[in-house]
CSV table of C-alpha atoms and ligand atoms in Angstrom, one decimal:
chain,number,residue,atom,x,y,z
A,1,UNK,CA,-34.4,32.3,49.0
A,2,UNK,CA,-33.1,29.0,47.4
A,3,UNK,CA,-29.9,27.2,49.4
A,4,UNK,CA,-26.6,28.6,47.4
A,5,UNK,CA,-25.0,24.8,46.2
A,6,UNK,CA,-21.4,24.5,44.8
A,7,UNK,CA,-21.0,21.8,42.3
A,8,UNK,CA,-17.0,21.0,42.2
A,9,UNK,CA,-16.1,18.6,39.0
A,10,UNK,CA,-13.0,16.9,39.3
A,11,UNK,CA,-12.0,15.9,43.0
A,12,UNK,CA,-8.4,15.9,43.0
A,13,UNK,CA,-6.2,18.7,44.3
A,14,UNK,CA,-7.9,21.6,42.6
A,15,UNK,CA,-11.7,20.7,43.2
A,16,UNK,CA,-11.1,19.4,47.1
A,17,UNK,CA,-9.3,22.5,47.9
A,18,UNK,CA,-12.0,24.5,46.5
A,19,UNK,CA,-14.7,23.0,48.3
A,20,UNK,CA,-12.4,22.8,51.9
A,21,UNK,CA,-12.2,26.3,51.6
A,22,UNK,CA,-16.1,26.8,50.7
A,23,UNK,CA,-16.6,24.6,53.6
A,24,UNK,CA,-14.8,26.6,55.9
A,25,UNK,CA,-15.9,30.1,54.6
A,26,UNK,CA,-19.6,29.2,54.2
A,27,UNK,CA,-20.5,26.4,56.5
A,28,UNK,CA,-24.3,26.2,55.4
A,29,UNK,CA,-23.4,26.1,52.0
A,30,UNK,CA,-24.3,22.8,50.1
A,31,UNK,CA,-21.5,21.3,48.9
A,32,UNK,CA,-21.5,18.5,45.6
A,33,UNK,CA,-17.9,17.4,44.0
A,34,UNK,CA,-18.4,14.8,40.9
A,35,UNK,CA,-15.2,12.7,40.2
A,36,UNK,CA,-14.4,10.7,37.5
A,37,UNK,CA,-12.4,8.3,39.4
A,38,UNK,CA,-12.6,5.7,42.0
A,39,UNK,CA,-10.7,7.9,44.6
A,40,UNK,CA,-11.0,11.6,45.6
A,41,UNK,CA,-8.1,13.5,46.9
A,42,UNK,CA,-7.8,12.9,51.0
A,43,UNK,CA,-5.3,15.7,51.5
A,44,UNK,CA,-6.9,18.5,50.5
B,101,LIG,C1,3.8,12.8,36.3
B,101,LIG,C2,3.3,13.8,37.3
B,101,LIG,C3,4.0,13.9,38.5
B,101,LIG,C4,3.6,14.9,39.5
B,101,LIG,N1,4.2,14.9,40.7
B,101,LIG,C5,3.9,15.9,41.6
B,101,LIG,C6,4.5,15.9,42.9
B,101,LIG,O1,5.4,15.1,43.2
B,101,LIG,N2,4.2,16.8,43.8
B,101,LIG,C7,3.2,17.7,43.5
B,101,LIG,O2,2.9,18.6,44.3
B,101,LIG,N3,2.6,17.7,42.3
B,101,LIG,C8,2.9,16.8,41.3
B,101,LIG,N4,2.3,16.8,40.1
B,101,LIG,C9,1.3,17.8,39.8
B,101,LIG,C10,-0.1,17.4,40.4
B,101,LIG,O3,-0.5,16.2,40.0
B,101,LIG,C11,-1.1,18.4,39.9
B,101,LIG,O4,-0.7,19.8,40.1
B,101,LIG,C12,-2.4,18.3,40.6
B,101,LIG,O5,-2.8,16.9,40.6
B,101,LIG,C13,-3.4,19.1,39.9
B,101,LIG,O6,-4.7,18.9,40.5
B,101,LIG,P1,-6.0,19.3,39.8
B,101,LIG,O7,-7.1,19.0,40.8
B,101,LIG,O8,-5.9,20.7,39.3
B,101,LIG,O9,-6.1,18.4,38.5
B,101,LIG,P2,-6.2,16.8,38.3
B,101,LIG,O10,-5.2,16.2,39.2
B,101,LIG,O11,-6.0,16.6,36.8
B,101,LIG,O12,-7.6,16.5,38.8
B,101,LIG,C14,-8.8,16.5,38.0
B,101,LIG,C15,-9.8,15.5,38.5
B,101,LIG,O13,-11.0,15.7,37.8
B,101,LIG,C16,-11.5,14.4,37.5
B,101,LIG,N5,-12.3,14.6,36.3
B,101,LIG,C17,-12.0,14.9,35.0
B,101,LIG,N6,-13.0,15.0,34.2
B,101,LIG,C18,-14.1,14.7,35.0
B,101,LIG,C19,-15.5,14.7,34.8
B,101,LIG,N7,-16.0,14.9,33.6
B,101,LIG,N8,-16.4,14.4,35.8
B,101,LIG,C20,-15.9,14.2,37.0
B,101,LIG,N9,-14.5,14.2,37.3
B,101,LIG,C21,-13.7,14.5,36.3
B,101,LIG,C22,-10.3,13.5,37.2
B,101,LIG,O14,-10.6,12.2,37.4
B,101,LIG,C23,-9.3,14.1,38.3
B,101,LIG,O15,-9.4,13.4,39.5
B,101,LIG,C24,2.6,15.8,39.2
B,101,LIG,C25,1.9,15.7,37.9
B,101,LIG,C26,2.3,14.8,37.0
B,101,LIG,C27,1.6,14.7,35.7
């Protein structure tokens, strides 16, 4: 069966959260986040 992947756009508050919790939920899961910017969102 092929690898489940989640592709996050935008890593700011919304798309860091989002793969934080993916990461904690489903730790095999591959995880890709696109941003726009120079900087991603190092709270989250
Ligand atoms: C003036 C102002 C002051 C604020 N002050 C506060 C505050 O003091 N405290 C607080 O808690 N909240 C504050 N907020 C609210 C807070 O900024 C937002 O709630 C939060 O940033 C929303 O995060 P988000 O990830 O949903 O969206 P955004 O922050 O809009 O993040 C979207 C991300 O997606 C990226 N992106 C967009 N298009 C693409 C693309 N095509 N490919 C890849 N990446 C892409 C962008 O570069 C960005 O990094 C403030 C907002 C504003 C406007």
């Amino acid at each position: 069966m092929a690898k489940e992947r989640l592709v996050v756009i935008g890593g700011d508050a919304a798309g860091m959260s989002a793969a934080s919790q993916v990461r904690r939920r489903k730790p095999d899961m591959e995880i890709l986040a696109f941003e726009l910017g120079r900087h991603t969102s190092y709270a989250a």
